[in-house]
Amino acid sequence: MRDRIVTGEATNNEEDTAQLSLRPQYLSEYIGQQELREKLKVTLDASRGRNEAAEHILFYGPPGLGKTTLAHIIANEMKAKAYATAGPALKRSGDLMGILTNLKDGDILFIDEIHRLSPVIEEFLYPAMEDFKVDFVVDKGAFAKVINVPLKRFTMVGATTRAGMLSAPLRDRFGIYYHIDFYPPEDLEQIIIRSAGLLKSEIKTEAARSISLRARGTPRIANRLLRRVRDYADVKGDGIITEEMAVKALDAEGVDQMGLDDLDRKLLRVVIEFYKGGPVGIEALGATLNEEIDTLVDMVEPYLLKIGFLRRTRQGRMASPEAAKHLGMKLPSGSQADMF
Ligand code: ADE
């Protein structure tokens, strides 16, 4: 997978570090997702009032919208520690045992990509989540013994891009589910202004608006674009982030006014030209574009679906007339996509 400036996924460690300093630490600093914030505040206030750990919480939604940030905020609000790991990183129950037995009352265990846990690890987690204990097998063969290890009352925070990919038993062990949706540009604009302040960069409101419109509803992308624009303004201008600087920098990055990059445009072009507007199956699209299906489903499609450029039907993906117009193309007349 090539590096995309507009991907919601974190791209590398360096960027993780850069993101970290921009992350809000408390709910009061968090911009957007108002409904979620209000519900979460009630939950945390109630748990704190009773001096109990919060219920296990599952966040689901596209990458880059703040699931990890929220897990850390929950820990800060509960005056507890957060331990973060990810589904694919947990290979043996021993890995998890170490983490679980270190947790104190109220601590947060954050598992990103929780839909990618192995079945063995999932099974191991059930009693941990439900009864705060784990059954650990020591020794082998005839000497094998199950020891029952009690745990402190921790809060599990799970994150997944697709709730439908979670097994029902695991899903049922979360008391609370929160869907995180794309942010409207107004919220992203505020996030960009806040981040510019933290980066000690002067930014004009119009510049923040310009960036927000290209950030695909995703704070992580907004902050990444902001850093590129800031570099550009430092090198090509006097460091002040004006609208002109923002537009020039983002044009140079190949990010268009709708926040689409080369891969998005290529996908739409293939659907419109090669598949006559669709419908086309995702496997065929993956093969034509030489991209993994998971990449297309998790990182390319959600935003194209959200802005109505793509539609998912039983027969496959279809491009909308708006998508064709955006690319300066026309859907072939008489194509099924014409019926949009
Ligand atoms: N940085 C990234 N996401 C943010 C958010 N939702 N609020 C404030 N700053 C952020």
Short mmCIF file of C-alpha atoms and ligand atoms in Angstrom, two decimals:
data_model
loop_
_atom_site.label_atom_id
_atom_site.label_comp_id
_atom_site.label_asym_id
_atom_site.label_seq_id
_atom_site.Cartn_x
_atom_site.Cartn_y
_atom_site.Cartn_z
CA MET A 1 0.00 0.00 0.00
CA ARG A 2 1.47 3.32 -1.07
CA ASP A 3 1.66 6.24 1.37
CA ARG A 4 -1.43 8.34 1.08
CA ILE A 5 -1.65 11.78 2.59
CA VAL A 6 -5.43 11.43 2.87
CA THR A 7 -5.57 8.07 4.60
CA GLY A 8 -7.29 7.93 7.97
CA GLU A 9 -4.77 5.33 9.12
CA ALA A 10 -1.72 6.45 11.04
CA THR A 11 1.12 6.19 8.53
CA ASN A 12 4.23 5.71 10.66
CA ASN A 13 5.68 6.14 14.12
CA GLU A 14 7.00 9.56 13.41
CA GLU A 15 3.53 10.70 12.58
CA ASP A 16 2.11 8.98 15.65
CA THR A 17 4.44 11.11 17.73
CA ALA A 18 3.38 14.24 15.87
CA GLN A 19 -0.28 13.35 16.38
CA LEU A 20 0.22 12.63 20.02
CA SER A 21 1.11 16.20 20.91
CA LEU A 22 -2.04 17.44 19.17
CA ARG A 23 -4.37 15.02 20.88
CA PRO A 24 -6.84 16.42 23.36
CA GLN A 25 -6.24 15.00 26.84
CA TYR A 26 -9.64 15.69 28.41
CA LEU A 27 -13.24 15.70 27.19
CA SER A 28 -13.39 19.48 27.64
CA GLU A 29 -10.66 19.87 24.96
CA TYR A 30 -12.34 17.52 22.53
CA ILE A 31 -13.99 19.17 19.54
CA GLY A 32 -16.98 17.63 17.71
CA GLN A 33 -18.95 14.39 18.26
CA GLN A 34 -21.09 16.30 20.71
CA GLU A 35 -23.66 13.60 21.31
CA LEU A 36 -21.00 11.00 21.97
CA ARG A 37 -19.11 13.39 24.26
CA GLU A 38 -22.22 14.11 26.31
CA LYS A 39 -23.10 10.44 26.71
CA LEU A 40 -19.53 9.54 27.57
CA LYS A 41 -19.37 12.30 30.16
CA VAL A 42 -22.50 10.97 31.91
CA THR A 43 -21.04 7.45 31.94
CA LEU A 44 -17.70 8.60 33.33
CA ASP A 45 -19.22 11.00 35.89
CA ALA A 46 -21.52 8.22 37.12
CA SER A 47 -18.72 5.66 37.39
CA ARG A 48 -16.43 8.13 39.14
CA GLY A 49 -19.24 9.09 41.54
CA ARG A 50 -19.67 5.44 42.49
CA ASN A 51 -15.92 4.93 42.55
CA GLU A 52 -16.24 2.13 40.07
CA ALA A 53 -14.54 1.28 36.80
CA ALA A 54 -16.57 2.31 33.76
CA GLU A 55 -18.29 -0.40 31.76
CA HIS A 56 -16.43 -1.85 28.79
CA ILE A 57 -16.77 0.48 25.82
CA LEU A 58 -16.64 -0.28 22.10
CA PHE A 59 -15.90 2.47 19.59
CA TYR A 60 -16.56 1.79 15.95
CA GLY A 61 -16.07 3.93 12.90
CA PRO A 62 -13.56 4.74 10.16
CA PRO A 63 -9.87 5.23 11.02
CA GLY A 64 -8.53 8.59 12.18
CA LEU A 65 -11.67 9.86 13.90
CA GLY A 66 -10.37 9.70 17.47
CA LYS A 67 -10.97 6.22 18.87
CA THR A 68 -7.49 5.99 20.40
CA THR A 69 -7.68 9.59 21.58
CA LEU A 70 -10.95 8.83 23.36
CA ALA A 71 -9.46 5.80 25.10
CA HIS A 72 -6.69 8.00 26.53
CA ILE A 73 -9.21 10.68 27.47
CA ILE A 74 -11.27 8.09 29.35
CA ALA A 75 -8.17 7.10 31.33
CA ASN A 76 -7.33 10.74 32.11
CA GLU A 77 -10.89 11.53 33.15
CA MET A 78 -10.95 8.47 35.41
CA LYS A 79 -7.51 9.36 36.79
CA ALA A 80 -6.34 5.95 35.68
CA LYS A 81 -3.72 4.56 33.33
CA ALA A 82 -4.31 3.40 29.77
CA TYR A 83 -2.52 0.44 28.25
CA ALA A 84 -2.80 0.31 24.50
CA THR A 85 -2.39 -2.67 22.22
CA ALA A 86 -3.93 -3.95 19.00
CA GLY A 87 -5.70 -7.13 17.91
CA PRO A 88 -2.98 -8.37 15.54
CA ALA A 89 -0.24 -7.74 18.16
CA LEU A 90 -1.77 -10.18 20.65
CA LYS A 91 -0.61 -13.58 19.48
CA ARG A 92 -0.37 -15.67 22.63
CA SER A 93 -2.49 -15.61 25.76
CA GLY A 94 0.78 -15.09 27.66
CA ASP A 95 1.13 -11.67 25.97
CA LEU A 96 -2.22 -10.66 27.30
CA MET A 97 -1.77 -12.27 30.70
CA GLY A 98 1.10 -9.91 31.49
CA ILE A 99 -0.93 -6.86 30.59
CA LEU A 100 -4.10 -7.97 32.37
CA THR A 101 -2.42 -8.85 35.65
CA ASN A 102 -0.71 -5.45 35.74
CA LEU A 103 -3.97 -3.52 35.50
CA LYS A 104 -5.16 -1.66 38.58
CA ASP A 105 -8.78 -0.91 39.48
CA GLY A 106 -10.24 1.49 36.91
CA ASP A 107 -7.34 1.21 34.45
CA ILE A 108 -8.08 1.14 30.74
CA LEU A 109 -7.06 -1.65 28.42
CA PHE A 110 -7.35 -0.27 24.92
CA ILE A 111 -7.39 -2.80 22.09
CA ASP A 112 -7.35 -1.27 18.65
CA GLU A 113 -8.47 -3.34 15.65
CA ILE A 114 -10.25 -5.61 18.07
CA HIS A 115 -11.94 -7.43 15.19
CA ARG A 116 -8.53 -8.89 14.37
CA LEU A 117 -8.03 -10.83 17.62
CA SER A 118 -7.33 -14.51 17.17
CA PRO A 119 -10.12 -16.85 18.35
CA VAL A 120 -7.88 -18.17 21.15
CA ILE A 121 -7.22 -14.68 22.51
CA GLU A 122 -10.89 -13.82 22.20
CA GLU A 123 -11.89 -16.82 24.30
CA PHE A 124 -9.24 -15.88 26.83
CA LEU A 125 -10.74 -12.40 27.10
CA TYR A 126 -14.33 -13.46 27.79
CA PRO A 127 -13.90 -14.31 31.50
CA ALA A 128 -11.54 -11.35 31.90
CA MET A 129 -14.22 -8.98 30.67
CA GLU A 130 -17.15 -10.67 32.32
CA ASP A 131 -15.88 -11.90 35.68
CA PHE A 132 -12.50 -10.17 35.95
CA LYS A 133 -10.58 -13.39 36.04
CA VAL A 134 -8.55 -15.45 33.62
CA ASP A 135 -8.00 -19.15 33.32
CA PHE A 136 -4.36 -19.66 32.55
CA VAL A 137 -2.97 -23.03 31.55
CA VAL A 138 0.48 -23.77 32.91
CA ASP A 139 2.69 -26.67 31.95
CA LYS A 140 1.94 -29.19 29.24
CA GLY A 141 0.45 -32.63 28.68
CA ALA A 142 -0.17 -34.66 31.82
CA PHE A 143 1.20 -31.85 33.98
CA ALA A 144 -1.09 -29.20 32.53
CA LYS A 145 -2.92 -27.23 35.19
CA VAL A 146 -5.47 -24.46 34.89
CA ILE A 147 -4.90 -21.67 37.32
CA ASN A 148 -7.59 -19.17 37.95
CA VAL A 149 -6.14 -15.69 38.25
CA PRO A 150 -8.32 -12.88 39.62
CA LEU A 151 -7.97 -9.47 37.98
CA LYS A 152 -8.68 -5.93 39.10
CA ARG A 153 -11.84 -4.29 37.79
CA PHE A 154 -10.55 -2.67 34.64
CA THR A 155 -12.34 -1.08 31.71
CA MET A 156 -11.80 -2.52 28.28
CA VAL A 157 -12.01 -0.04 25.45
CA GLY A 158 -12.20 -1.69 22.05
CA ALA A 159 -11.96 -0.02 18.68
CA THR A 160 -12.93 -1.36 15.31
CA THR A 161 -13.51 0.06 11.87
CA ARG A 162 -16.42 -2.27 11.22
CA ALA A 163 -18.71 -3.37 14.05
CA GLY A 164 -20.08 -6.11 11.81
CA MET A 165 -16.72 -7.87 11.85
CA LEU A 166 -16.82 -8.46 15.60
CA SER A 167 -18.03 -11.84 16.80
CA ALA A 168 -21.35 -11.69 18.64
CA PRO A 169 -19.97 -13.06 21.96
CA LEU A 170 -17.26 -10.41 22.03
CA ARG A 171 -19.64 -7.62 21.02
CA ASP A 172 -22.08 -8.68 23.74
CA ARG A 173 -19.44 -8.25 26.43
CA PHE A 174 -19.25 -4.52 25.83
CA GLY A 175 -21.80 -2.59 27.87
CA ILE A 176 -21.55 0.55 25.76
CA TYR A 177 -21.19 1.09 22.02
CA TYR A 178 -20.35 4.39 20.43
CA HIS A 179 -20.35 4.99 16.72
CA ILE A 180 -17.93 7.71 15.65
CA ASP A 181 -18.91 9.35 12.41
CA PHE A 182 -17.05 11.69 10.05
CA TYR A 183 -16.72 15.26 11.35
CA PRO A 184 -18.42 18.17 9.58
CA PRO A 185 -16.00 20.78 8.12
CA GLU A 186 -16.95 23.32 10.84
CA ASP A 187 -15.62 20.98 13.54
CA LEU A 188 -12.49 20.18 11.53
CA GLU A 189 -11.89 23.90 11.10
CA GLN A 190 -11.90 24.31 14.88
CA ILE A 191 -9.60 21.32 15.30
CA ILE A 192 -7.17 22.79 12.74
CA ILE A 193 -7.16 26.17 14.50
CA ARG A 194 -6.52 24.45 17.83
CA SER A 195 -3.71 22.34 16.36
CA ALA A 196 -2.10 25.35 14.65
CA GLY A 197 -2.09 27.06 18.05
CA LEU A 198 -0.36 24.05 19.62
CA LEU A 199 2.17 24.07 16.76
CA LYS A 200 2.65 27.81 17.37
CA SER A 201 1.70 28.67 13.79
CA GLU A 202 -0.40 31.62 12.77
CA ILE A 203 -3.30 30.51 10.59
CA LYS A 204 -6.02 32.53 8.85
CA THR A 205 -9.62 31.35 9.28
CA GLU A 206 -10.04 30.95 5.49
CA ALA A 207 -6.96 28.75 5.38
CA ALA A 208 -8.33 26.55 8.16
CA ARG A 209 -11.61 26.33 6.23
CA SER A 210 -9.81 25.38 3.03
CA ILE A 211 -7.92 22.60 4.78
CA SER A 212 -11.05 21.40 6.60
CA LEU A 213 -12.92 20.96 3.30
CA ARG A 214 -10.22 18.65 1.99
CA ALA A 215 -9.76 16.60 5.15
CA ARG A 216 -12.43 13.97 4.39
CA GLY A 217 -14.22 14.46 7.67
CA THR A 218 -11.18 13.08 9.51
CA PRO A 219 -9.17 14.91 12.21
CA ARG A 220 -6.05 12.83 11.61
CA ILE A 221 -6.07 13.87 7.95
CA ALA A 222 -6.82 17.50 8.90
CA ASN A 223 -3.78 17.58 11.18
CA ARG A 224 -1.59 15.89 8.60
CA LEU A 225 -2.63 18.37 5.88
CA LEU A 226 -2.06 21.20 8.34
CA ARG A 227 1.54 20.08 8.91
CA ARG A 228 2.21 19.92 5.15
CA VAL A 229 0.70 23.36 4.62
CA ARG A 230 2.71 24.71 7.54
CA ASP A 231 5.94 23.38 5.99
CA TYR A 232 4.97 24.99 2.69
CA ALA A 233 4.19 28.33 4.33
CA ASP A 234 7.50 28.22 6.23
CA VAL A 235 9.52 27.52 3.09
CA LYS A 236 7.63 29.41 0.38
CA GLY A 237 6.13 32.20 2.45
CA ASP A 238 6.65 34.00 5.73
CA GLY A 239 5.30 31.17 7.88
CA ILE A 240 1.78 32.58 8.14
CA ILE A 241 -0.74 30.04 6.90
CA THR A 242 -2.92 31.92 4.45
CA GLU A 243 -5.60 30.50 2.20
CA GLU A 244 -3.31 30.94 -0.80
CA MET A 245 -0.55 28.94 0.89
CA ALA A 246 -3.04 26.23 1.90
CA VAL A 247 -4.49 25.85 -1.60
CA LYS A 248 -1.07 25.84 -3.28
CA ALA A 249 0.37 23.32 -0.84
CA LEU A 250 -2.60 20.97 -1.12
CA ASP A 251 -2.74 21.22 -4.91
CA ALA A 252 0.92 20.29 -4.94
CA GLU A 253 0.08 17.23 -2.80
CA GLY A 254 -2.54 16.13 -5.33
CA VAL A 255 -5.40 16.58 -2.87
CA ASP A 256 -8.34 18.14 -4.71
CA GLN A 257 -11.18 20.36 -3.43
CA MET A 258 -13.20 17.37 -2.29
CA GLY A 259 -10.19 15.90 -0.47
CA LEU A 260 -9.75 13.16 -3.06
CA ASP A 261 -6.29 11.91 -3.96
CA ASP A 262 -4.95 9.94 -6.92
CA LEU A 263 -6.21 6.59 -5.62
CA ASP A 264 -9.78 7.88 -5.11
CA ARG A 265 -9.82 9.45 -8.55
CA LYS A 266 -8.35 6.37 -10.14
CA LEU A 267 -10.98 4.16 -8.52
CA LEU A 268 -13.82 6.39 -9.69
CA ARG A 269 -12.33 6.66 -13.17
CA VAL A 270 -12.08 2.87 -13.42
CA VAL A 271 -15.71 2.42 -12.32
CA ILE A 272 -16.93 5.09 -14.74
CA GLU A 273 -14.79 4.28 -17.77
CA PHE A 274 -13.80 0.66 -17.55
CA TYR A 275 -16.97 -0.65 -15.90
CA LYS A 276 -19.31 1.86 -17.56
CA GLY A 277 -20.43 3.33 -14.25
CA GLY A 278 -20.90 -0.03 -12.58
CA PRO A 279 -22.11 -2.08 -10.89
CA VAL A 280 -18.75 -3.72 -10.38
CA GLY A 281 -17.77 -6.20 -7.67
CA ILE A 282 -15.12 -5.15 -5.17
CA GLU A 283 -12.92 -8.12 -6.13
CA ALA A 284 -12.86 -7.00 -9.77
CA LEU A 285 -12.09 -3.44 -8.68
CA GLY A 286 -9.27 -4.63 -6.44
CA ALA A 287 -7.79 -6.65 -9.28
CA THR A 288 -8.07 -3.81 -11.81
CA LEU A 289 -6.54 -1.29 -9.42
CA ASN A 290 -3.99 -3.72 -8.05
CA GLU A 291 -5.03 -2.83 -4.51
CA GLU A 292 -6.03 -5.02 -1.59
CA ILE A 293 -9.76 -5.33 -1.06
CA ASP A 294 -9.44 -4.43 2.65
CA THR A 295 -7.65 -1.23 1.67
CA LEU A 296 -10.46 -0.28 -0.67
CA VAL A 297 -13.21 -1.21 1.79
CA ASP A 298 -11.66 0.38 4.89
CA MET A 299 -9.74 3.32 3.53
CA VAL A 300 -11.04 4.40 0.15
CA GLU A 301 -14.71 3.58 -0.09
CA PRO A 302 -16.15 4.96 3.18
CA TYR A 303 -15.54 8.57 2.26
CA LEU A 304 -16.62 8.13 -1.37
CA LEU A 305 -19.83 6.51 -0.12
CA LYS A 306 -20.28 9.27 2.46
CA ILE A 307 -20.09 12.06 -0.15
CA GLY A 308 -22.32 10.14 -2.56
CA PHE A 309 -19.68 9.59 -5.23
CA LEU A 310 -20.00 5.84 -4.91
CA ARG A 311 -22.94 3.61 -4.13
CA ARG A 312 -22.81 0.08 -2.84
CA THR A 313 -25.49 -2.17 -4.29
CA ARG A 314 -26.07 -5.88 -4.13
CA GLN A 315 -24.55 -6.18 -7.61
CA GLY A 316 -21.49 -4.12 -6.78
CA ARG A 317 -20.20 -0.55 -6.69
CA MET A 318 -21.64 2.19 -8.85
CA ALA A 319 -20.33 5.68 -9.52
CA SER A 320 -22.74 8.62 -9.25
CA PRO A 321 -23.22 11.39 -11.81
CA GLU A 322 -21.69 13.79 -9.24
CA ALA A 323 -18.53 11.71 -9.22
CA ALA A 324 -18.38 11.84 -13.02
CA LYS A 325 -18.96 15.59 -12.96
CA HIS A 326 -16.25 16.11 -10.38
CA LEU A 327 -13.78 14.35 -12.66
CA GLY A 328 -14.99 16.16 -15.75
CA MET A 329 -16.36 12.92 -17.14
CA LYS A 330 -19.76 11.61 -18.20
CA LEU A 331 -21.40 8.34 -17.28
CA PRO A 332 -22.07 6.30 -20.40
CA SER A 333 -25.71 6.89 -21.37
CA GLY A 334 -28.01 3.99 -20.69
CA SER A 335 -25.69 2.73 -17.96
CA GLN A 336 -27.28 1.52 -14.76
CA ALA A 337 -25.55 4.33 -12.94
CA ASP A 338 -27.63 6.70 -15.05
CA MET A 339 -30.61 5.77 -12.88
CA PHE A 340 -29.11 7.45 -9.83
N1 ADE B 1 -7.23 16.55 17.47
C1 ADE B 1 -7.62 15.43 16.85
N2 ADE B 1 -8.91 15.21 17.06
C2 ADE B 1 -9.35 16.21 17.84
C3 ADE B 1 -10.62 16.52 18.38
N3 ADE B 1 -11.69 15.78 18.16
N4 ADE B 1 -10.70 17.63 19.13
C4 ADE B 1 -9.61 18.37 19.34
N5 ADE B 1 -8.42 18.13 18.85
C5 ADE B 1 -8.29 17.05 18.10
#
